[in-house]
Amino acid sequence: MLLSRLVADLQELAQAEAGRLTLMRQPVALVGLVEQAMGDAAATSRWKGVTLLVDLPSDLPQVDADRERVGQVLRNLLQNAFAHTPAGGVITVTAQPEAASVRVAVHDTGSGIAPEHLPHVFDRFYRADRLHSSQTGRAGLGLAIVKQLALAHGGTVTASSEPGRSTFTFTSANRHPILTRAGGPAPPAAGGQP
């Protein structure tokens, strides 16, 4: 099972790095995707004794994206957070609209990442905590896939950390300009044409 998943992850990563990954773009409500990912993670949250929180604006706009791929980004970031957050910790997902994108962040109260490791966390096979990764069976591909999927959408990824806290963010570019969360037309810009 682990070997087949590793092979599938490597194939997907190679396709993304070569620019050959097919994206099924459509207007996607990030609120729904986040809620689904958090629901899928509920069992892990209970088992690990980690609290899951969501803080999303009610007017978060839709994005032009591949629903399954963005869901995969969220799942990978949550899996990474669970791997490094001890019992009693908290994982929080936030999102904020920007000028031409939406920024989504996964915050955790884990052990943190040493400054010398931060520039490499999105590299394939890179594991800052090799002992912990070997115990959990993680191959070090999850964050590399996050990076390539974000880039394929024209977005970005970042990581920041300090002792007891880490934050991983991705942006989904090409915010869908005419749709809101409810699917209705967006209001015209102030002083602009409808």
mmCIF file of C-alpha atoms in Angstrom, residues 18-193:
data_model
loop_
_atom_site.group_PDB
_atom_site.id
_atom_site.type_symbol
_atom_site.label_atom_id
_atom_site.label_comp_id
_atom_site.label_asym_id
_atom_site.label_seq_id
_atom_site.Cartn_x
_atom_site.Cartn_y
_atom_site.Cartn_z
ATOM 1 C CA ALA A 18 7.081 18.873 -16.311
ATOM 2 C CA GLY A 19 3.972 21.027 -16.757
ATOM 3 C CA ARG A 20 1.965 18.048 -18.027
ATOM 4 C CA LEU A 21 -0.595 17.900 -15.234
ATOM 5 C CA THR A 22 -4.158 18.230 -16.523
ATOM 6 C CA LEU A 23 -6.295 20.653 -14.526
ATOM 7 C CA MET A 24 -10.085 20.571 -14.716
ATOM 8 C CA ARG A 25 -10.660 24.241 -13.958
ATOM 9 C CA GLN A 26 -14.060 25.474 -12.860
ATOM 10 C CA PRO A 27 -15.477 27.969 -10.371
ATOM 11 C CA VAL A 28 -14.754 26.421 -6.973
ATOM 12 C CA ALA A 29 -16.076 27.484 -3.565
ATOM 13 C CA LEU A 30 -13.089 27.216 -1.227
ATOM 14 C CA VAL A 31 -15.394 27.326 1.781
ATOM 15 C CA GLY A 32 -16.937 24.020 0.740
ATOM 16 C CA LEU A 33 -13.540 22.454 0.039
ATOM 17 C CA VAL A 34 -12.170 23.500 3.420
ATOM 18 C CA GLU A 35 -15.254 22.221 5.205
ATOM 19 C CA GLN A 36 -14.990 18.891 3.368
ATOM 20 C CA ALA A 37 -11.282 18.526 4.176
ATOM 21 C CA MET A 38 -11.916 19.319 7.827
ATOM 22 C CA GLY A 39 -14.766 16.812 7.938
ATOM 23 C CA ASP A 40 -12.510 14.142 6.429
ATOM 24 C CA ALA A 41 -9.886 14.953 9.082
ATOM 25 C CA ALA A 42 -12.308 14.743 12.021
ATOM 26 C CA ALA A 43 -11.504 11.116 12.844
ATOM 27 C CA THR A 44 -7.760 11.806 12.866
ATOM 28 C CA SER A 45 -8.387 14.846 15.045
ATOM 29 C CA ARG A 46 -10.229 12.758 17.641
ATOM 30 C CA TRP A 47 -7.676 9.936 17.527
ATOM 31 C CA LYS A 48 -4.727 12.295 17.985
ATOM 32 C CA GLY A 49 -6.456 14.580 20.482
ATOM 33 C CA VAL A 50 -5.870 17.639 18.279
ATOM 34 C CA THR A 51 -8.445 20.425 17.955
ATOM 35 C CA LEU A 52 -9.471 21.529 14.447
ATOM 36 C CA LEU A 53 -10.601 25.121 13.925
ATOM 37 C CA VAL A 54 -11.782 27.014 10.841
ATOM 38 C CA ASP A 55 -11.784 30.785 10.421
ATOM 39 C CA LEU A 56 -13.125 31.800 7.013
ATOM 40 C CA PRO A 57 -14.759 35.066 5.942
ATOM 41 C CA SER A 58 -18.395 34.668 4.975
ATOM 42 C CA ASP A 59 -17.814 36.431 1.641
ATOM 43 C CA LEU A 60 -14.831 34.345 0.514
ATOM 44 C CA PRO A 61 -14.964 34.392 -3.300
ATOM 45 C CA GLN A 62 -14.822 31.391 -5.573
ATOM 46 C CA VAL A 63 -11.650 30.622 -7.496
ATOM 47 C CA ASP A 64 -11.017 29.264 -10.968
ATOM 48 C CA ALA A 65 -9.354 25.970 -10.039
ATOM 49 C CA ASP A 66 -9.336 22.189 -10.198
ATOM 50 C CA ARG A 67 -11.526 21.138 -7.283
ATOM 51 C CA GLU A 68 -9.822 17.786 -6.704
ATOM 52 C CA ARG A 69 -6.296 19.227 -6.903
ATOM 53 C CA VAL A 70 -7.018 22.057 -4.463
ATOM 54 C CA GLY A 71 -8.660 19.521 -2.159
ATOM 55 C CA GLN A 72 -5.468 17.476 -2.382
ATOM 56 C CA VAL A 73 -3.413 20.520 -1.379
ATOM 57 C CA LEU A 74 -5.605 20.991 1.686
ATOM 58 C CA ARG A 75 -5.425 17.303 2.633
ATOM 59 C CA ASN A 76 -1.639 17.241 2.297
ATOM 60 C CA LEU A 77 -1.229 20.358 4.428
ATOM 61 C CA LEU A 78 -3.541 18.948 7.092
ATOM 62 C CA GLN A 79 -1.683 15.618 7.087
ATOM 63 C CA ASN A 80 1.579 17.489 7.535
ATOM 64 C CA ALA A 81 0.119 19.488 10.417
ATOM 65 C CA PHE A 82 -1.193 16.346 12.124
ATOM 66 C CA ALA A 83 2.212 14.683 11.780
ATOM 67 C CA HIS A 84 3.869 17.440 13.800
ATOM 68 C CA THR A 85 1.153 18.520 16.251
ATOM 69 C CA PRO A 86 1.016 16.672 19.584
ATOM 70 C CA ALA A 87 -2.083 15.776 21.568
ATOM 71 C CA GLY A 88 -3.660 18.908 23.004
ATOM 72 C CA GLY A 89 -2.488 20.975 20.035
ATOM 73 C CA VAL A 90 -4.555 23.025 17.617
ATOM 74 C CA ILE A 91 -4.714 23.136 13.817
ATOM 75 C CA THR A 92 -6.475 26.136 12.291
ATOM 76 C CA VAL A 93 -7.373 26.779 8.646
ATOM 77 C CA THR A 94 -7.837 30.384 7.591
ATOM 78 C CA ALA A 95 -8.430 32.076 4.248
ATOM 79 C CA GLN A 96 -8.281 35.649 3.005
ATOM 80 C CA PRO A 97 -9.084 37.145 -0.398
ATOM 81 C CA GLU A 98 -6.331 39.166 -2.054
ATOM 82 C CA ALA A 99 -6.222 41.342 -5.151
ATOM 83 C CA ALA A 100 -6.239 38.528 -7.726
ATOM 84 C CA SER A 101 -6.168 35.402 -5.585
ATOM 85 C CA VAL A 102 -7.253 33.783 -2.341
ATOM 86 C CA ARG A 103 -4.690 32.924 0.331
ATOM 87 C CA VAL A 104 -5.341 29.810 2.422
ATOM 88 C CA ALA A 105 -3.244 29.031 5.489
ATOM 89 C CA VAL A 106 -2.917 25.990 7.746
ATOM 90 C CA HIS A 107 -1.572 26.920 11.178
ATOM 91 C CA ASP A 108 -0.444 24.363 13.746
ATOM 92 C CA THR A 109 0.899 24.390 17.287
ATOM 93 C CA GLY A 110 3.483 21.696 16.621
ATOM 94 C CA SER A 111 7.158 21.640 17.455
ATOM 95 C CA GLY A 112 8.090 24.219 14.845
ATOM 96 C CA ILE A 113 10.709 24.077 12.094
ATOM 97 C CA ALA A 114 14.317 25.159 12.522
ATOM 98 C CA PRO A 115 15.274 28.156 10.347
ATOM 99 C CA GLU A 116 17.842 26.150 8.371
ATOM 100 C CA HIS A 117 15.124 23.696 7.283
ATOM 101 C CA LEU A 118 12.494 26.223 6.185
ATOM 102 C CA PRO A 119 13.929 26.889 2.686
ATOM 103 C CA HIS A 120 13.777 23.162 1.909
ATOM 104 C CA VAL A 121 10.409 22.003 3.285
ATOM 105 C CA PHE A 122 8.815 21.954 -0.187
ATOM 106 C CA ASP A 123 11.681 19.942 -1.737
ATOM 107 C CA ARG A 124 10.898 16.346 -2.696
ATOM 108 C CA PHE A 125 12.029 13.753 -0.121
ATOM 109 C CA TYR A 126 13.106 16.464 2.304
ATOM 110 C CA ARG A 127 12.219 15.660 5.902
ATOM 111 C CA ALA A 128 13.295 18.037 8.630
ATOM 112 C CA ASP A 129 12.479 15.417 11.278
ATOM 113 C CA ARG A 130 13.841 12.208 9.774
ATOM 114 C CA LEU A 131 13.215 10.042 12.841
ATOM 115 C CA HIS A 132 9.573 11.118 13.124
ATOM 116 C CA SER A 133 9.039 10.710 9.382
ATOM 117 C CA SER A 134 10.451 7.179 9.392
ATOM 118 C CA GLN A 135 8.147 6.244 12.259
ATOM 119 C CA THR A 136 5.046 7.550 10.477
ATOM 120 C CA GLY A 137 5.993 6.142 7.048
ATOM 121 C CA ARG A 138 6.024 9.569 5.410
ATOM 122 C CA ALA A 139 8.231 9.765 2.313
ATOM 123 C CA GLY A 140 8.659 13.532 2.144
ATOM 124 C CA LEU A 141 6.551 14.095 -0.981
ATOM 125 C CA GLY A 142 3.383 15.685 0.419
ATOM 126 C CA LEU A 143 4.675 19.257 0.590
ATOM 127 C CA ALA A 144 6.502 18.929 -2.745
ATOM 128 C CA ILE A 145 3.160 17.992 -4.314
ATOM 129 C CA VAL A 146 1.515 20.964 -2.578
ATOM 130 C CA LYS A 147 4.074 23.279 -4.158
ATOM 131 C CA GLN A 148 3.693 21.890 -7.669
ATOM 132 C CA LEU A 149 -0.111 21.901 -7.544
ATOM 133 C CA ALA A 150 -0.129 25.500 -6.330
ATOM 134 C CA LEU A 151 2.298 26.521 -9.086
ATOM 135 C CA ALA A 152 0.181 24.692 -11.684
ATOM 136 C CA HIS A 153 -2.701 26.946 -10.641
ATOM 137 C CA GLY A 154 -0.529 30.049 -10.998
ATOM 138 C CA GLY A 155 -0.302 30.362 -7.226
ATOM 139 C CA THR A 156 2.419 30.335 -4.586
ATOM 140 C CA VAL A 157 3.369 28.473 -1.411
ATOM 141 C CA THR A 158 5.136 29.703 1.718
ATOM 142 C CA ALA A 159 6.136 28.315 5.090
ATOM 143 C CA SER A 160 6.918 30.185 8.285
ATOM 144 C CA SER A 161 7.690 28.879 11.741
ATOM 145 C CA GLU A 162 8.836 29.605 15.250
ATOM 146 C CA PRO A 163 9.059 27.314 18.277
ATOM 147 C CA GLY A 164 5.605 25.904 18.939
ATOM 148 C CA ARG A 165 3.980 27.251 15.786
ATOM 149 C CA SER A 166 4.134 26.750 12.021
ATOM 150 C CA THR A 167 2.097 28.163 9.143
ATOM 151 C CA PHE A 168 1.892 26.828 5.592
ATOM 152 C CA THR A 169 0.084 28.946 3.005
ATOM 153 C CA PHE A 170 -0.889 28.600 -0.607
ATOM 154 C CA THR A 171 -2.589 30.985 -2.967
ATOM 155 C CA SER A 172 -4.998 30.042 -5.700
ATOM 156 C CA ALA A 173 -4.569 32.617 -8.432
ATOM 157 C CA ASN A 174 -7.091 33.726 -11.031
ATOM 158 C CA ARG A 175 -9.829 34.453 -8.553
ATOM 159 C CA HIS A 176 -13.136 34.035 -10.347
ATOM 160 C CA PRO A 177 -14.140 37.692 -10.824
ATOM 161 C CA ILE A 178 -17.877 37.387 -11.359
ATOM 162 C CA LEU A 179 -18.875 34.902 -8.688
ATOM 163 C CA THR A 180 -19.274 35.123 -4.943
ATOM 164 C CA ARG A 181 -19.626 32.301 -2.443
ATOM 165 C CA ALA A 182 -23.348 32.109 -3.120
ATOM 166 C CA GLY A 183 -22.772 32.005 -6.878
ATOM 167 C CA GLY A 184 -24.337 35.368 -7.655
ATOM 168 C CA PRO A 185 -22.732 38.264 -9.507
ATOM 169 C CA ALA A 186 -20.065 40.183 -7.660
ATOM 170 C CA PRO A 187 -20.826 43.814 -6.857
ATOM 171 C CA PRO A 188 -19.234 46.376 -9.212
ATOM 172 C CA ALA A 189 -16.057 48.029 -8.054
ATOM 173 C CA ALA A 190 -16.527 51.387 -6.388
ATOM 174 C CA GLY A 191 -16.603 54.110 -8.994
ATOM 175 C CA GLY A 192 -16.278 51.577 -11.804
ATOM 176 C CA GLN A 193 -18.559 50.250 -14.504
#
